[in-house]
Structure formats: structure tokens, C-alpha cells
Coordinates of C-alpha atoms and ligand atoms in Angstrom, one line a residue:
X1 CA 67.7 0.8 -13.2
X2 CA 65.8 -2.3 -12.2
X3 CA 62.6 -3.4 -14.1
X4 CA 59.7 -4.7 -12.3
X5 CA 56.6 -6.5 -13.3
X6 CA 54.4 -4.4 -11.0
X7 CA 55.1 -1.2 -9.0
X8 CA 52.6 -0.7 -6.3
X9 CA 52.4 2.8 -4.8
X10 CA 51.3 3.1 -1.2
X11 CA 52.2 1.1 1.9
X12 CA 48.7 1.0 3.5
X13 CA 46.6 -2.1 3.5
X14 CA 45.7 -1.9 -0.1
X15 CA 49.2 -1.7 -1.4
X16 CA 50.7 -4.2 1.0
X17 CA 47.9 -6.7 0.5
X18 CA 48.1 -6.3 -3.5
X19 CA 51.9 -6.6 -3.2
X20 CA 51.4 -9.8 -1.3
X21 CA 49.1 -11.4 -3.8
X22 CA 51.1 -10.2 -6.7
X23 CA 54.4 -11.4 -5.2
X24 CA 53.2 -14.9 -4.2
X25 CA 51.8 -15.4 -7.8
X26 CA 55.3 -14.8 -9.0
X27 CA 55.4 -11.1 -10.1
X28 CA 58.5 -9.0 -9.5
X29 CA 57.1 -6.4 -7.3
X30 CA 58.4 -2.9 -6.0
X31 CA 56.3 -1.4 -3.3
X32 CA 56.8 2.3 -2.9
X33 CA 55.7 4.2 0.4
X34 CA 56.5 8.0 1.0
X35 CA 56.4 7.5 4.7
X36 CA 56.3 4.4 6.8
X37 CA 53.9 1.3 6.1
X38 CA 50.7 1.6 7.9
X39 CA 51.4 5.3 8.8
X40 CA 48.0 6.7 7.5
X41 CA 44.5 5.5 7.2
X42 CA 45.2 1.8 7.4
X43 CA 46.9 2.3 10.9
X44 CA 44.5 4.9 12.2
X45 CA 41.1 3.5 11.5
X46 CA 38.5 1.7 13.8
X47 CA 39.2 -1.9 12.7
X48 CA 35.6 -2.6 12.2
X49 CA 34.7 -5.4 10.0
X50 CA 31.4 -4.5 8.9
X51 CA 29.6 -6.5 6.2
X52 CA 26.2 -5.1 6.6
X53 CA 25.3 -1.7 4.7
X54 CA 26.5 1.2 6.8
X55 CA 24.5 4.2 8.1
X56 CA 26.0 6.4 5.4
X57 CA 24.7 3.9 2.8
X58 CA 21.0 3.9 4.2
X59 CA 20.7 7.4 5.4
X60 CA 19.7 8.8 2.1
X61 CA 16.8 6.5 1.4
X62 CA 16.1 3.4 -0.4
X63 CA 17.5 4.3 -3.9
X64 CA 20.8 5.3 -2.5
X65 CA 20.9 2.2 -0.3
X66 CA 20.2 0.0 -3.5
X67 CA 22.9 1.8 -5.3
X68 CA 25.4 1.1 -2.4
X69 CA 24.4 -2.4 -2.2
X70 CA 26.2 -3.0 -5.6
X71 CA 29.2 -3.4 -3.5
X72 CA 27.6 -6.2 -1.4
X73 CA 29.4 -9.0 -3.5
X74 CA 32.7 -7.5 -2.1
X75 CA 31.3 -7.7 1.5
X76 CA 30.5 -11.5 1.1
X77 CA 34.1 -12.2 -0.3
X78 CA 35.4 -10.2 2.5
X79 CA 33.7 -12.3 5.1
X80 CA 35.7 -15.2 3.7
X81 CA 39.1 -13.4 3.4
X82 CA 38.9 -12.3 7.1
X83 CA 38.2 -15.8 8.2
X84 CA 41.5 -17.2 6.8
X85 CA 44.0 -14.2 6.8
X86 CA 45.7 -15.1 10.0
X87 CA 46.4 -18.6 8.8
X88 CA 47.5 -17.6 5.6
X89 CA 49.9 -14.9 7.0
X90 CA 51.0 -17.1 9.8
X91 CA 50.5 -14.3 12.2
X92 CA 47.9 -12.9 14.6
X93 CA 46.2 -9.8 13.5
X94 CA 43.8 -9.4 16.2
X95 CA 40.9 -10.9 14.0
X96 CA 37.8 -11.6 16.0
X97 CA 34.5 -12.4 14.1
X98 CA 32.0 -12.7 17.1
X99 CA 29.2 -10.9 15.1
X100 CA 27.9 -7.5 14.9
X101 CA 24.8 -5.6 15.6
X102 CA 23.0 -2.7 13.8
X103 CA 20.6 -1.0 16.3
X104 CA 17.3 0.5 15.9
X105 CA 15.7 2.6 18.6
X106 CA 12.5 3.8 16.9
X107 CA 9.6 2.2 14.8
X108 CA 10.8 4.4 11.7
X109 CA 14.4 2.9 12.4
X110 CA 13.2 -0.5 12.6
X111 CA 11.5 -0.1 9.1
X112 CA 14.8 1.0 7.7
X113 CA 16.4 -2.1 9.4
X114 CA 14.0 -4.6 7.8
X115 CA 14.3 -3.1 4.2
X116 CA 18.1 -3.1 4.7
X117 CA 18.0 -6.7 5.8
X118 CA 15.7 -7.6 2.7
X119 CA 18.1 -6.0 0.5
X120 CA 21.2 -7.7 1.9
X121 CA 19.4 -11.1 1.7
X122 CA 18.9 -10.5 -1.9
X123 CA 22.8 -10.5 -2.3
X124 CA 23.1 -13.6 0.0
X125 CA 24.3 -11.9 3.2
X126 CA 23.4 -13.9 6.4
X127 CA 21.5 -11.3 8.4
X128 CA 18.6 -11.6 11.0
X129 CA 16.6 -8.9 12.7
X130 CA 16.5 -9.6 16.5
X131 CA 14.0 -7.6 18.7
X132 CA 12.6 -7.4 22.2
X133 CA 13.4 -10.0 24.7
X134 CA 15.3 -12.2 22.3
X135 CA 17.6 -9.2 21.4
X136 CA 18.2 -8.3 25.0
X137 CA 19.0 -11.9 26.0
X138 CA 21.6 -12.1 23.1
X139 CA 23.1 -8.7 24.0
X140 CA 22.3 -7.9 27.6
X141 CA 24.6 -4.8 27.7
X142 CA 22.4 -2.8 25.5
X143 CA 20.1 0.1 26.8
X144 CA 16.4 -0.5 27.0
X145 CA 15.9 2.2 24.3
X146 CA 17.2 -0.3 21.7
X147 CA 14.3 -2.1 20.0
X148 CA 15.8 -4.1 17.4
X149 CA 19.0 -5.0 15.6
X150 CA 20.2 -6.5 12.5
X151 CA 22.7 -9.3 13.4
X152 CA 25.5 -10.5 11.0
X153 CA 27.4 -13.5 12.5
X154 CA 30.8 -13.0 10.7
X155 CA 31.2 -9.3 11.6
X156 CA 33.7 -8.1 14.1
X157 CA 37.1 -6.4 14.3
X158 CA 40.8 -6.7 13.4
X159 CA 43.8 -4.8 14.8
X160 CA 44.7 -2.1 12.4
X161 CA 48.2 -1.9 13.9
X162 CA 48.9 -5.5 13.1
X163 CA 47.1 -6.3 9.8
X164 CA 49.2 -4.0 7.3
X165 CA 52.6 -4.7 8.8
X166 CA 51.9 -8.7 8.5
X167 CA 50.9 -8.2 5.0
X168 CA 53.9 -6.2 4.3
X169 CA 56.3 -8.9 5.9
X170 CA 54.4 -11.6 3.8
X171 CA 54.9 -9.6 0.5
X172 CA 58.6 -9.2 1.4
X173 CA 58.8 -13.0 2.2
X174 CA 57.7 -13.7 -1.4
X175 CA 60.2 -11.4 -2.8
X176 CA 58.5 -8.0 -3.0
X177 CA 60.9 -5.0 -2.7
X178 CA 59.7 -2.5 -0.3
X179 CA 60.9 1.0 -0.4
X180 CA 59.7 3.4 2.5
X181 CA 60.5 6.9 2.9
X182 CA 60.3 7.0 -0.9
X183 CA 57.8 9.3 -2.6
X184 CA 56.6 8.7 -6.2
X185 CA 56.9 12.1 -7.9
X186 CA 56.5 11.3 -11.6
X187 CA 54.7 8.6 -13.6
X188 CA 55.1 8.4 -17.4
X189 CA 54.4 5.8 -20.0
X190 CA 57.6 4.9 -21.9
X191 CA 57.0 2.4 -24.8
X192 CA 55.8 -0.8 -23.0
X193 CA 56.9 0.5 -19.5
X194 CA 55.9 2.8 -16.9
X195 CA 58.6 4.9 -15.6
X196 CA 58.3 5.9 -11.8
X197 CA 60.4 8.7 -10.5
X198 CA 61.0 8.5 -6.8
X199 CA 62.8 10.7 -4.3
X200 CA 63.2 10.6 -0.5
X201 CA 61.7 13.4 1.8
X202 CA 58.6 15.5 1.5
X203 CA 59.7 17.3 -1.6
X204 CA 60.8 13.9 -3.4
X205 CA 64.2 15.2 -4.2
X206 CA 67.3 13.2 -5.0
X207 CA 65.4 10.9 -7.1
X208 CA 65.7 7.5 -8.8
X209 CA 63.9 6.0 -11.8
X210 CA 62.1 2.6 -11.8
X211 CA 60.6 0.7 -14.7
X212 CA 57.6 -1.4 -14.3
X213 CA 55.1 -3.1 -16.7
X214 CA 52.2 -2.2 -14.5
X215 CA 51.5 0.3 -11.7
X216 CA 48.9 0.0 -8.9
X217 CA 47.8 3.2 -7.3
X218 CA 46.9 2.4 -3.8
X219 CA 47.6 5.8 -2.4
X220 CA 44.7 6.4 -0.3
X221 CA 43.7 10.1 -0.1
X222 CA 46.6 10.8 -2.6
X223 CA 45.2 8.8 -5.3
X224 CA 43.8 11.5 -7.4
X225 CA 47.3 13.3 -7.0
X226 CA 49.0 10.1 -8.3
X227 CA 46.5 9.7 -11.2
X228 CA 47.1 13.3 -12.2
X229 CA 50.8 12.3 -12.8
X230 CA 49.7 10.1 -15.4
X231 CA 47.2 12.9 -16.7
X232 CA 44.2 11.0 -15.5
X233 CA 41.4 12.8 -13.4
X234 CA 39.8 10.5 -10.8
X235 CA 37.0 11.7 -8.6
X236 CA 38.4 10.7 -5.2
X237 CA 37.6 12.8 -2.2
X238 CA 39.3 12.9 1.2
X239 CA 37.1 12.8 4.2
X240 CA 38.2 13.6 7.8
X241 CA 37.2 11.2 10.6
X242 CA 37.1 11.1 14.3
X243 CA 37.8 8.3 16.7
X244 CA 37.8 8.0 20.5
X245 CA 39.2 5.2 22.8
X246 CA 38.1 4.9 26.4
X247 CA 40.2 3.5 29.3
X248 CA 40.3 -0.2 29.7
X249 CA 37.6 -2.3 31.4
X250 CA 36.7 -5.9 31.9
X251 CA 35.4 -7.7 28.7
X252 CA 31.6 -6.8 28.5
X253 CA 31.2 -6.1 24.7
X254 CA 31.7 -9.0 22.5
X255 CA 30.0 -7.6 19.4
X256 CA 30.7 -4.8 16.8
X257 CA 28.0 -2.1 17.3
X258 CA 26.7 0.0 14.7
X259 CA 23.3 2.2 14.5
X260 CA 21.0 2.3 11.4
X261 CA 19.8 5.9 12.5
X262 CA 23.1 7.7 13.4
X263 CA 26.7 7.5 13.1
X264 CA 28.3 5.0 15.4
X265 CA 30.7 2.2 15.5
X266 CA 31.8 0.7 18.7
X267 CA 33.8 -2.3 19.7
X268 CA 36.0 -3.4 22.6
X269 CA 39.5 -4.4 22.0
X270 CA 41.5 -7.4 23.1
X271 CA 43.1 -5.0 25.9
X272 CA 39.6 -3.9 27.1
X273 CA 39.5 -0.3 25.6
X274 CA 36.3 0.5 23.8
X275 CA 36.7 2.2 20.4
X276 CA 34.1 4.7 19.2
X277 CA 33.9 6.1 15.8
X278 CA 31.4 5.6 13.0
X279 CA 31.9 8.4 10.7
X280 CA 32.0 11.6 12.9
X281 CA 33.7 14.2 10.6
X282 CA 36.9 16.0 11.3
X283 CA 37.8 19.2 9.6
X284 CA 40.2 18.9 6.7
X285 CA 43.0 21.6 6.8
X286 CA 43.4 23.7 3.8
X287 CA 46.5 25.8 2.5
X288 CA 46.2 28.2 -0.4
X289 CA 42.7 26.9 -1.3
X290 CA 43.9 23.4 -1.4
X291 CA 43.3 20.6 1.0
X292 CA 46.7 19.8 2.8
X293 CA 46.8 16.1 2.7
X294 CA 50.0 15.9 4.8
X295 CA 48.3 17.5 7.8
X296 CA 46.0 15.5 10.0
X297 CA 42.3 17.0 10.0
X298 CA 41.4 19.1 12.9
X299 CA 39.2 17.7 15.9
X300 CA 35.6 19.3 15.8
X301 CA 34.0 19.5 19.3
X302 CA 30.6 18.5 17.9
X303 CA 32.0 15.4 16.7
X304 CA 33.7 14.6 19.9
X305 CA 30.5 15.2 21.8
X306 CA 28.3 13.6 19.2
X307 CA 30.6 10.4 19.1
X308 CA 30.5 10.1 22.9
X309 CA 26.6 10.7 22.9
X310 CA 25.9 8.0 20.2
X311 CA 27.6 5.5 22.6
X312 CA 24.7 5.6 25.1
X313 CA 23.2 2.7 23.6
X314 CA 25.6 0.7 25.7
X315 CA 25.4 2.3 29.2
X316 CA 28.5 0.7 30.6
X317 CA 30.5 2.8 28.2
X318 CA 29.3 6.0 29.9
X319 CA 31.4 5.0 33.0
X320 CA 34.5 4.7 31.1
X321 CA 36.7 7.8 30.7
X322 CA 37.8 8.7 27.1
X323 CA 41.7 8.6 27.2
X324 CA 42.5 9.3 23.6
X325 CA 40.9 10.8 20.5
X326 CA 42.4 11.2 17.0
X327 CA 41.5 12.0 13.6
X328 CA 42.4 10.5 10.1
X329 CA 41.6 10.7 6.4
X330 CA 39.9 8.3 4.1
X331 CA 38.5 8.5 0.6
X332 CA 35.0 8.4 -0.7
X333 CA 33.9 8.4 -4.4
X334 CA 30.7 10.3 -5.6
X335 CA 28.7 7.1 -5.7
X336 CA 30.1 5.6 -2.6
X337 CA 31.4 2.5 -4.6
X338 CA 34.8 1.5 -4.7
X339 CA 37.3 2.6 -7.4
X340 CA 38.9 -0.6 -8.4
X341 CA 40.4 -1.8 -11.6
X342 CA 42.2 -0.7 -15.0
X343 CA 42.3 2.9 -15.7
X344 CA 40.9 3.3 -19.4
X345 CA 43.4 4.5 -22.0
X346 CA 46.3 4.0 -19.6
X347 CA 47.7 0.6 -20.4
X348 CA 49.0 -1.2 -17.3
X349 CA 47.6 1.5 -14.9
X350 CA 45.5 0.2 -12.1
X351 CA 43.8 1.8 -9.1
X352 CA 42.3 0.7 -5.8
X353 CA 40.7 2.9 -3.3
X354 CA 37.4 4.3 -1.7
X355 CA 35.0 3.2 0.9
X356 CA 35.4 1.0 3.8
X357 CA 38.7 -0.3 2.5
X358 CA 39.9 -1.9 5.9
X359 CA 36.9 -4.2 5.8
X360 CA 37.1 -4.7 2.1
X361 CA 40.8 -4.1 1.4
X362 CA 41.8 -7.8 1.5
X363 CA 39.0 -8.5 -1.3
X364 CA 40.0 -5.4 -3.3
X365 CA 43.7 -6.6 -3.3
X366 CA 43.0 -10.2 -4.4
X367 CA 40.7 -9.2 -7.2
X368 CA 43.0 -6.4 -8.5
X369 CA 45.9 -8.7 -8.3
X370 CA 44.3 -11.3 -10.2
X371 CA 43.3 -8.7 -12.9
X372 CA 46.9 -7.5 -13.0
X373 CA 48.3 -11.1 -13.4
X374 CA 45.8 -12.1 -16.2
X375 CA 45.9 -8.6 -18.0
X376 CA 42.3 -9.0 -18.7
X377 CA 39.0 -7.6 -17.6
X378 CA 37.5 -9.1 -14.6
X379 CA 33.7 -9.4 -14.4
X380 CA 33.8 -9.6 -10.7
X381 CA 34.9 -5.9 -10.3
X382 CA 33.4 -4.2 -13.4
X383 CA 30.8 -2.3 -11.3
X384 CA 33.5 -0.5 -9.6
X385 CA 35.8 0.2 -12.7
X386 CA 37.3 3.8 -13.1
X387 CA 35.8 3.5 -16.5
X388 CA 32.5 4.8 -15.2
X389 CA 34.3 8.2 -14.7
X390 CA 35.6 8.2 -18.2
X391 CA 33.8 11.4 -19.2
X392 CA 36.2 13.1 -17.0
X393 CA 39.2 12.0 -19.1
X394 CA 39.6 13.0 -22.8
X395 CA 43.0 11.6 -23.6
Ligands
LIG401 C1 39.5 7.3 11.6 C2 39.1 6.3 10.4 C3 38.4 5.2 10.8 C4 38.0 4.1 9.9 N1 37.3 3.2 10.2 C5 37.2 2.1 9.5 C6 36.6 0.7 9.7 O1 36.4 0.8 11.0 N2 36.5 0.0 8.8 C7 36.8 0.1 7.5 O2 36.5 -0.9 6.8 N3 37.3 1.4 7.2 C8 37.6 2.1 7.9 N4 38.2 3.3 7.7 C9 38.7 3.5 6.1 C10 40.1 2.7 5.9 O3 40.9 2.7 7.1 C11 40.7 3.0 4.7 O4 39.6 2.7 3.6 C12 41.9 2.1 4.4 O5 42.8 2.0 5.4 C13 42.5 2.6 3.1 O6 43.5 1.8 2.9 P1 44.7 2.4 1.8 O7 45.8 1.4 1.8 O8 43.9 2.7 0.6 O9 45.1 3.8 2.3 P2 46.3 4.3 3.4 O10 46.4 3.5 4.5 O11 46.1 5.8 3.4 O12 47.6 4.0 2.4 C14 47.9 4.9 1.4 C15 49.5 5.1 1.4 O13 50.0 5.6 0.2 C16 51.0 6.4 0.5 N5 51.3 7.2 -0.7 C17 50.5 8.3 -1.1 N6 51.2 8.9 -2.0 C18 52.3 8.5 -2.3 C19 53.5 8.8 -3.1 N7 53.2 9.9 -4.0 N8 54.4 8.0 -3.0 C20 54.5 7.0 -2.3 N9 53.6 6.6 -1.4 C21 52.3 7.4 -1.4 C22 50.6 7.2 1.7 O14 51.8 7.7 2.5 C23 49.9 5.9 2.5 O15 50.9 5.3 3.5 C24 38.5 4.3 8.4 C25 39.3 5.4 8.2 C26 39.7 6.4 9.2 C27 40.6 7.5 8.8

């Protein structure tokens, strides 16, 4: 039985980035992934790097926006993280930071945009509200219905197919042991160590046992299931989302596009396809009264139509046929803030999930790895600590 300093559960962006940070800090790291690296949310997402507050954070009013804004320090850190990641990994990850626009089409939406920008500036985000001719000179591809837009210069996109595999390779170069096709089926504290039981295949049979001083749960929508193995309840909820991709076109959309009044994210990939998403729901599949996390959510016709309709703010997109639509699952917490840090009353157990963890994933991983290495609290992430849900756990 090999003993590790840290076992990371989950080979998505969060797990691979945490393993990379830990391994390069000298930790002996085991990363365990039940399927393949990047098989789930980290490889299925829209690749948006959005540092402004999202529509889901402002749609429920100013109080909710102010609560969600408590994650803005992470957004600021993420701006820096994405600026240097390709150099640090020595690989291209399709990172492009040509700026993002959050659109408003009515006076009421402009008012929300202004209040949102004021809140973001309180935290130090570089955001300007452009309007009228100035906006249309800046972004001539926008429909005339667009009256104003919040502009953040460092926003953009990265390629979800490239980022996580590059992080996994980097973790491996620093000595992390990566086990794929290997499911964690049990988590028990034995003396000073955690004992992880693993097995191959969906049932996790033919098991092995690994010892580690610390365990990082980076299991995406499976996080609650993994935490339950350590007798911990974490309120992490799966959400089904819809994406569409158009046929390729000449480059005409240099910015990341979002909307302050409806669900929309839109960008053009390096290959010329336009990806359209922004939070349109897909139906989670249930079996025997439980959400089946192993089955992709079902496509909802309303989401497909709504998603396409939202894209009318860029008329050139209307001429492009949609060639592919897919669904995926991600996690939200009840307060829309990340779940990041040490699990109370479980020494050496850490968790990272929740929110826009493609945009914020490099930041979550760096901060969490620093906390694991020092073994102490980290004030930078105390607002996101699982301790805020301590009332759910008595032992
Ligand atoms: C359609 C869609 C669009 C999105 N768009 C964006 C976007 O544009 N910008 C943004 O910031 N975010 C976006 N997100 C959210 C983002 O993709 C996720 O927040 C992020 O990828 C989460 O990464 P993760 O590593 O936590 O999870 P995952 O990538 O899901 O990785 C978790 C891994 O843990 C493994 N695992 C689980 N249980 C076990 C076990 N028992 N044993 C071993 N391994 C296990 C799983 O197999 C999985 O590979 C989107 C999500 C979706 C679904």
C-alpha cells in the first residue's frame, strides 16, 4: 500500500489543477478519476472566461447580487491566473482575452448594468459601461436593439478540450500519479491517515486501498456523494445545462458576449464556430427517485429555442446553422458561492466545487493547494468555507 501526502479525487479542471499545484510544491500526489481526465463538466463547458457578475447573479435583485459579489476577489485572481497559464504549462490552451461585453437592451437593463458595474468597481474590477455610437463602433456586429454594454477588458475564452489535459500532463511531470478508470468507493479516517478504497469499472469492484494524509474532493456533481463516504453532508446541487455550436464562419466576433437581462453566453472559437450557452437548463435524469449522475441530462426543446433566440443580439449568428447541441452537468451551492476549503471536523479533508469553476478553477486550485500545503486556515477563502454549512453536520 503506497502512502501519499495528498489524494485528489476527480480528474476535471479542479482536480488536475490542484494536483499540479500540490505536486510542484513537492507533495506526493495521487489523482484518482473514475472515467477519463476531462470527461465531464470541464470538457463539456462553454469555455467562457467571465469575470463580470453573471446574469444568474443579478437576476434576483440587488441583495442577491451583493451576496454573489463576495466571490469577486476570486474573479480578480482568475484574471491574473488565465493571463499566465499557457506560459506556466508550456502549452497552448486556446486562451484568448480580447474582452467581454454584457449587453442591455432596455432602460431597465441599463439600470441593472450600471448598478452591477458600481458593485464590481467596489471590488476593483476594471469595468466600463459603453453605450450608443461608442458601443456600436467598438462592437459593430451588435444588433441595433443593444443600447449599452458592460465591458471588461480581460474577459474571453479558453478551450475546454485543451486546458485540463494540459494541467494533468503538468501534474504528471511534477511526479503526481494519475489513475484513470478508477473509482473511489470508500473514504475512512484511520489514525493520522485517510484510507481511500478504489476500484475499476462503474461498480468500483476489484478494489485497492491507498493511504493519504489529506484528501481533496474535486468530484464535480459527485461531490456530495463523495463527502457522504466520509459521513459529511454538503449542499451541492447538480444543474443540467445546454450548449449549441454553429457551423464555422469567418472571424467576426472577437469578444465574449453575455446579456444582463437573459441567459446568454456567446463566443467564436479559433476554428470559427460560434458557441452559444449561458445557463439554459437541461433535464436531469432520475432513477428510483434519485438524480442519475452517470447519465447526461436530457435536452429541453425550450432551451434549444431560447438559446438560439437569445443570440439574436448578434444578427450574423442567425445566418449560421446549428450543427451540434449537447448537455452537461455542473454544481451550484444554495448561496451561489464556491464551496472551497477544509471540511470541519474531518482533519485533512478538503473540498472544491461550485459556481463557474472553469473561469475560477485555476484560482480555486491554487488557493486550496496553498491551504493543504500549509495545513492552516487561509483568510482569502474563509468566505467560501464548507463551515458555513456546519449546521448540516453534527459529528
Ligand atoms: C454545459 C456547461 C457549460 C459551462 N460553461 C461554463 C463557462 O463557460 N465558464 C465557466 O466558468 N464554467 C462553465 N461551466 C461550469 C464548469 O464547467 C464547471 O464548474 C467545472 O468544469 C467544474 O470542474 P470540476 O473539476 O469541479 O468538475 P468535473 O469536470 O465534473 O470533474 C469532476 C471529476 O470527478 C470525477 N469523479 C467523481 N466521483 C468520483 C469518484 N467516486 N472516484 C473518482 N473520480 C470521481 C468525475 O468522473 C469527474 O471527471 C459549464 C458547465 C457546463 C456543464
